[in-house]
Amino acid sequence: MVVLSDRLKSVASFVRRGSLAVDVGCDHAYLAIWLVKNNIARHVIASDVNEGPLFRAMNNIAKEGVADRITVLRTRGLDGIAQYDPDDIIIAGMGADQIVEILMAAPFTRSHGKRVILQPMTKPERVRREIVRMGYVIRDEALTLDKGRIYQVICAEGGGRGHGEGYNPITPGEYLLGRRIIERRGELFERYLAEQANIVATRFTAKKNAGADYEDDRILLHELIEIHRRAPAG
C-alpha cells in the first residue's frame, strides 16, 4: 500500500476528483498510484525524462494493479502532453526555475479550466511572479511540514489574469509567502514567517555592508515585520 509523505499529501489535496491528471517528474509514481487508488483522479499520466524513474514507476504500478489507470510516458516536462487534454497538471519537487521553464513551454496549461499544482523546492516568489505574468489565477495555497522542512504548494488555474479581477496588486511579501497562506496564518505559518524574515534580514545586512543595492530587501523585510505585527492576539 502506497503511503504518501506529508508534502505529497498536500499536493494531492488540490487534485480535483474525477480529473485526468499529469504528474511531471513522477519518480516512483507514488503520487499517481495514490490518486487513482483513492479514486481522486480517474486517470494519471506519470511522466519523467529519465529511464530509471520510469522503470521504478512501472514496477510499482504493476505491483499495485493500477496499470489500466496510469499511463507512463517518457518526455521532457510537458512535451507531447497537450494531446491528452489533462485537467490537473502537477509539478512538484523541482526548483522554481525548472517549474517556470516547463510552464512557459506549455501554453495549453493556461487554457480556461486547466489547473496547475506546483510545489517548488526553491524561490516560491519567482514561481508566483511568473505564473501571474503568464496569466494564471492563483486559487489557493498551503504550507506543509515534512521531515522538519516547510514547503509551499501553489494551486493556480488558467484563463485569467494574475490573482483575478477584484484583487489588489500582489505585494513582495505575498509573492514570497502567498496571500492565502498569510490570511490563514496558524502556528506553522508563524514559524515559516520567522524563518523567511531571518533569511531576508541576513541578506539585507550583507548587501548593506557590501555597499550593494538593498532597497528591495529593505521593503520586503519591512512588510514581513508588519505581517508579524498583524498576528491575532492570544
Short mmCIF file of C-alpha atoms in Angstrom, two decimals:
data_model
loop_
_atom_site.label_atom_id
_atom_site.label_comp_id
_atom_site.label_asym_id
_atom_site.label_seq_id
_atom_site.Cartn_x
_atom_site.Cartn_y
_atom_site.Cartn_z
CA MET A 1 0.00 0.00 0.00
CA VAL A 2 1.44 3.35 -1.06
CA VAL A 3 1.84 5.89 1.74
CA LEU A 4 2.45 9.49 0.73
CA SER A 5 4.77 11.89 2.50
CA ASP A 6 3.10 14.92 4.09
CA ARG A 7 4.49 17.04 1.26
CA LEU A 8 2.82 14.91 -1.40
CA LYS A 9 -0.39 14.66 0.63
CA SER A 10 -0.62 18.43 0.49
CA VAL A 11 -0.05 18.35 -3.28
CA ALA A 12 -2.69 15.65 -3.69
CA SER A 13 -5.26 17.68 -1.75
CA PHE A 14 -5.54 20.11 -4.69
CA VAL A 15 -6.23 17.48 -7.36
CA ARG A 16 -9.86 17.59 -8.42
CA ARG A 17 -11.96 14.47 -8.10
CA GLY A 18 -12.56 12.80 -11.45
CA SER A 19 -9.77 14.66 -13.20
CA LEU A 20 -7.26 13.44 -15.73
CA ALA A 21 -4.03 14.41 -14.01
CA VAL A 22 -0.39 14.63 -15.04
CA ASP A 23 2.49 14.12 -12.60
CA VAL A 24 5.58 15.67 -14.16
CA GLY A 25 8.76 14.05 -12.86
CA CYS A 26 6.88 11.11 -11.37
CA ASP A 27 9.88 9.33 -9.81
CA HIS A 28 8.42 6.19 -8.16
CA ALA A 29 4.84 7.06 -9.24
CA TYR A 30 3.69 7.00 -5.62
CA LEU A 31 1.52 10.10 -6.12
CA ALA A 32 -0.07 8.74 -9.31
CA ILE A 33 -0.82 5.41 -7.64
CA TRP A 34 -2.31 7.09 -4.58
CA LEU A 35 -4.53 9.34 -6.68
CA VAL A 36 -6.12 6.51 -8.65
CA LYS A 37 -6.38 4.03 -5.78
CA ASN A 38 -8.21 6.65 -3.71
CA ASN A 39 -10.49 7.47 -6.65
CA ILE A 40 -9.38 11.09 -6.83
CA ALA A 41 -8.08 11.12 -10.40
CA ARG A 42 -9.82 8.95 -12.97
CA HIS A 43 -6.50 8.56 -14.80
CA VAL A 44 -2.94 9.81 -14.32
CA ILE A 45 -0.14 10.34 -16.81
CA ALA A 46 3.10 9.68 -14.93
CA SER A 47 5.91 11.27 -16.90
CA ASP A 48 9.65 11.60 -16.48
CA VAL A 49 12.58 12.39 -18.73
CA ASN A 50 14.80 9.64 -17.31
CA GLU A 51 14.54 5.89 -17.80
CA GLY A 52 15.43 4.96 -14.21
CA PRO A 53 12.45 6.67 -12.54
CA LEU A 54 10.11 5.33 -15.23
CA PHE A 55 11.35 1.79 -14.68
CA ARG A 56 10.70 2.11 -10.93
CA ALA A 57 7.34 3.69 -11.65
CA MET A 58 6.23 0.86 -13.94
CA ASN A 59 7.25 -1.74 -11.37
CA ASN A 60 5.29 -0.03 -8.61
CA ILE A 61 2.25 0.48 -10.83
CA ALA A 62 2.23 -3.19 -11.76
CA LYS A 63 2.58 -4.26 -8.11
CA GLU A 64 -0.38 -2.09 -7.14
CA GLY A 65 -2.53 -3.38 -10.01
CA VAL A 66 -3.37 0.02 -11.48
CA ALA A 67 -1.70 -0.21 -14.90
CA ASP A 68 -5.06 0.36 -16.59
CA ARG A 69 -5.41 3.77 -14.91
CA ILE A 70 -1.89 5.16 -15.20
CA THR A 71 -0.08 5.97 -18.44
CA VAL A 72 3.70 6.03 -18.11
CA LEU A 73 5.36 8.40 -20.53
CA ARG A 74 8.97 9.36 -21.13
CA THR A 75 9.11 13.01 -22.05
CA ARG A 76 10.74 16.27 -21.03
CA GLY A 77 8.48 18.49 -18.98
CA LEU A 78 5.07 18.71 -20.65
CA ASP A 79 6.24 17.96 -24.19
CA GLY A 80 3.55 15.99 -26.00
CA ILE A 81 1.13 16.14 -23.06
CA ALA A 82 -1.36 18.57 -24.65
CA GLN A 83 -2.78 15.79 -26.85
CA TYR A 84 -4.09 14.03 -23.71
CA ASP A 85 -6.06 17.16 -22.70
CA PRO A 86 -5.32 16.83 -18.96
CA ASP A 87 -7.30 18.70 -16.33
CA ASP A 88 -4.78 18.95 -13.49
CA ILE A 89 -1.03 19.32 -14.01
CA ILE A 90 1.25 18.54 -11.06
CA ILE A 91 4.84 19.80 -10.97
CA ALA A 92 6.27 19.02 -7.55
CA GLY A 93 9.72 18.65 -6.03
CA MET A 94 11.53 20.85 -8.56
CA GLY A 95 13.29 24.19 -8.35
CA ALA A 96 11.48 27.37 -9.30
CA ASP A 97 13.43 27.93 -12.50
CA GLN A 98 12.63 24.45 -13.76
CA ILE A 99 8.93 24.81 -12.96
CA VAL A 100 8.75 28.15 -14.74
CA GLU A 101 10.60 26.77 -17.77
CA ILE A 102 8.19 23.83 -18.04
CA LEU A 103 5.11 26.06 -17.84
CA MET A 104 6.43 28.64 -20.30
CA ALA A 105 6.92 25.85 -22.85
CA ALA A 106 3.35 24.57 -22.34
CA PRO A 107 0.83 27.33 -23.18
CA PHE A 108 -2.04 24.80 -23.21
CA THR A 109 -1.88 24.79 -19.39
CA ARG A 110 -3.11 28.39 -19.39
CA SER A 111 -6.42 27.50 -21.06
CA HIS A 112 -9.64 28.01 -19.15
CA GLY A 113 -10.35 25.16 -16.73
CA LYS A 114 -6.78 23.86 -16.55
CA ARG A 115 -5.25 23.62 -13.09
CA VAL A 116 -1.56 23.60 -12.21
CA ILE A 117 -0.45 22.34 -8.79
CA LEU A 118 3.06 23.49 -8.05
CA GLN A 119 5.37 22.60 -5.19
CA PRO A 120 8.66 24.45 -5.65
CA MET A 121 11.72 23.42 -3.66
CA THR A 122 13.19 26.91 -4.10
CA LYS A 123 12.10 30.50 -4.69
CA PRO A 124 8.28 30.31 -4.44
CA GLU A 125 8.22 34.07 -5.02
CA ARG A 126 9.67 33.56 -8.51
CA VAL A 127 7.06 30.91 -9.29
CA ARG A 128 4.25 33.25 -8.25
CA ARG A 129 5.61 36.23 -10.16
CA GLU A 130 6.00 34.24 -13.34
CA ILE A 131 2.66 32.43 -13.26
CA VAL A 132 0.86 35.72 -12.60
CA ARG A 133 2.75 37.25 -15.51
CA MET A 134 1.74 34.30 -17.70
CA GLY A 135 -1.93 34.80 -16.83
CA TYR A 136 -2.73 32.08 -14.30
CA VAL A 137 -5.14 32.82 -11.48
CA ILE A 138 -3.80 31.76 -8.07
CA ARG A 139 -6.72 29.92 -6.47
CA ASP A 140 -5.26 28.55 -3.27
CA GLU A 141 -2.02 27.91 -1.42
CA ALA A 142 -0.83 25.84 1.52
CA LEU A 143 2.09 25.22 3.83
CA THR A 144 3.10 21.72 4.84
CA LEU A 145 5.77 20.35 7.14
CA ASP A 146 7.70 17.28 6.04
CA LYS A 147 10.81 15.91 7.77
CA GLY A 148 11.46 19.20 9.50
CA ARG A 149 11.23 21.38 6.41
CA ILE A 150 8.33 23.64 5.45
CA TYR A 151 7.12 23.54 1.85
CA GLN A 152 4.67 25.67 -0.11
CA VAL A 153 2.07 24.33 -2.52
CA ILE A 154 0.53 26.71 -5.06
CA CYS A 155 -2.70 25.93 -6.90
CA ALA A 156 -3.44 28.07 -9.96
CA GLU A 157 -5.77 27.89 -12.92
CA GLY A 158 -5.68 29.10 -16.49
CA GLY A 159 -7.97 31.52 -18.22
CA GLY A 160 -7.42 34.61 -16.09
CA ARG A 161 -5.05 37.41 -15.25
CA GLY A 162 -2.94 37.20 -12.11
CA HIS A 163 -4.99 36.82 -8.95
CA GLY A 164 -8.15 37.57 -10.94
CA GLU A 165 -10.46 40.55 -11.11
CA GLY A 166 -11.14 42.41 -7.90
CA TYR A 167 -7.79 41.62 -6.26
CA ASN A 168 -5.34 44.25 -5.09
CA PRO A 169 -1.83 44.23 -6.56
CA ILE A 170 0.34 41.49 -5.11
CA THR A 171 2.95 42.73 -2.65
CA PRO A 172 6.52 41.44 -2.31
CA GLY A 173 5.60 39.65 0.93
CA GLU A 174 2.63 37.99 -0.75
CA TYR A 175 4.81 36.80 -3.60
CA LEU A 176 7.14 35.24 -1.05
CA LEU A 177 4.62 33.80 1.43
CA GLY A 178 1.36 33.56 -0.51
CA ARG A 179 -1.68 35.76 0.07
CA ARG A 180 -3.92 32.92 1.18
CA ILE A 181 -1.23 31.44 3.39
CA ILE A 182 -0.90 34.81 5.10
CA GLU A 183 -4.67 35.03 5.54
CA ARG A 184 -4.85 31.60 7.21
CA ARG A 185 -1.73 32.07 9.36
CA GLY A 186 -1.50 29.35 12.02
CA GLU A 187 1.41 28.00 14.05
CA LEU A 188 3.28 26.62 11.04
CA PHE A 189 2.97 29.95 9.28
CA GLU A 190 4.43 31.85 12.23
CA ARG A 191 7.48 29.56 12.16
CA TYR A 192 7.83 29.93 8.40
CA LEU A 193 7.45 33.71 8.62
CA ALA A 194 10.23 33.88 11.21
CA GLU A 195 12.49 31.72 9.03
CA GLN A 196 11.91 33.85 5.94
CA ALA A 197 12.31 37.12 7.83
CA ASN A 198 15.66 35.91 9.16
CA ILE A 199 16.81 35.00 5.64
CA VAL A 200 15.79 38.40 4.27
CA ALA A 201 17.34 40.27 7.23
CA THR A 202 20.65 38.43 6.75
CA ARG A 203 20.66 39.18 3.03
CA PHE A 204 19.73 42.83 3.67
CA THR A 205 22.60 43.28 6.17
CA ALA A 206 25.12 41.62 3.87
CA LYS A 207 24.15 43.82 0.94
CA LYS A 208 24.20 46.96 3.07
CA ASN A 209 27.64 46.15 4.47
CA ALA A 210 28.93 45.43 0.96
CA GLY A 211 27.59 48.71 -0.41
CA ALA A 212 25.21 46.85 -2.76
CA ASP A 213 21.64 47.85 -3.59
CA TYR A 214 19.47 46.60 -0.72
CA GLU A 215 16.25 48.56 -1.31
CA ASP A 216 14.15 45.58 -2.42
CA ASP A 217 15.17 43.62 0.66
CA ARG A 218 14.50 46.62 2.91
CA ILE A 219 10.96 46.91 1.56
CA LEU A 220 10.35 43.16 1.86
CA LEU A 221 11.74 42.98 5.39
CA HIS A 222 9.53 45.88 6.48
CA GLU A 223 6.47 44.09 5.09
CA LEU A 224 7.38 40.82 6.83
CA ILE A 225 7.70 42.69 10.13
CA GLU A 226 4.27 44.26 9.56
CA ILE A 227 2.76 40.85 8.79
CA HIS A 228 4.18 39.56 12.08
CA ARG A 229 2.67 42.51 13.93
CA ARG A 230 -0.75 41.74 12.49
CA ALA A 231 -0.78 38.35 14.22
CA PRO A 232 -4.10 37.84 16.10
CA ALA A 233 -3.89 38.26 19.85
CA GLY A 234 -3.78 35.13 22.00
#
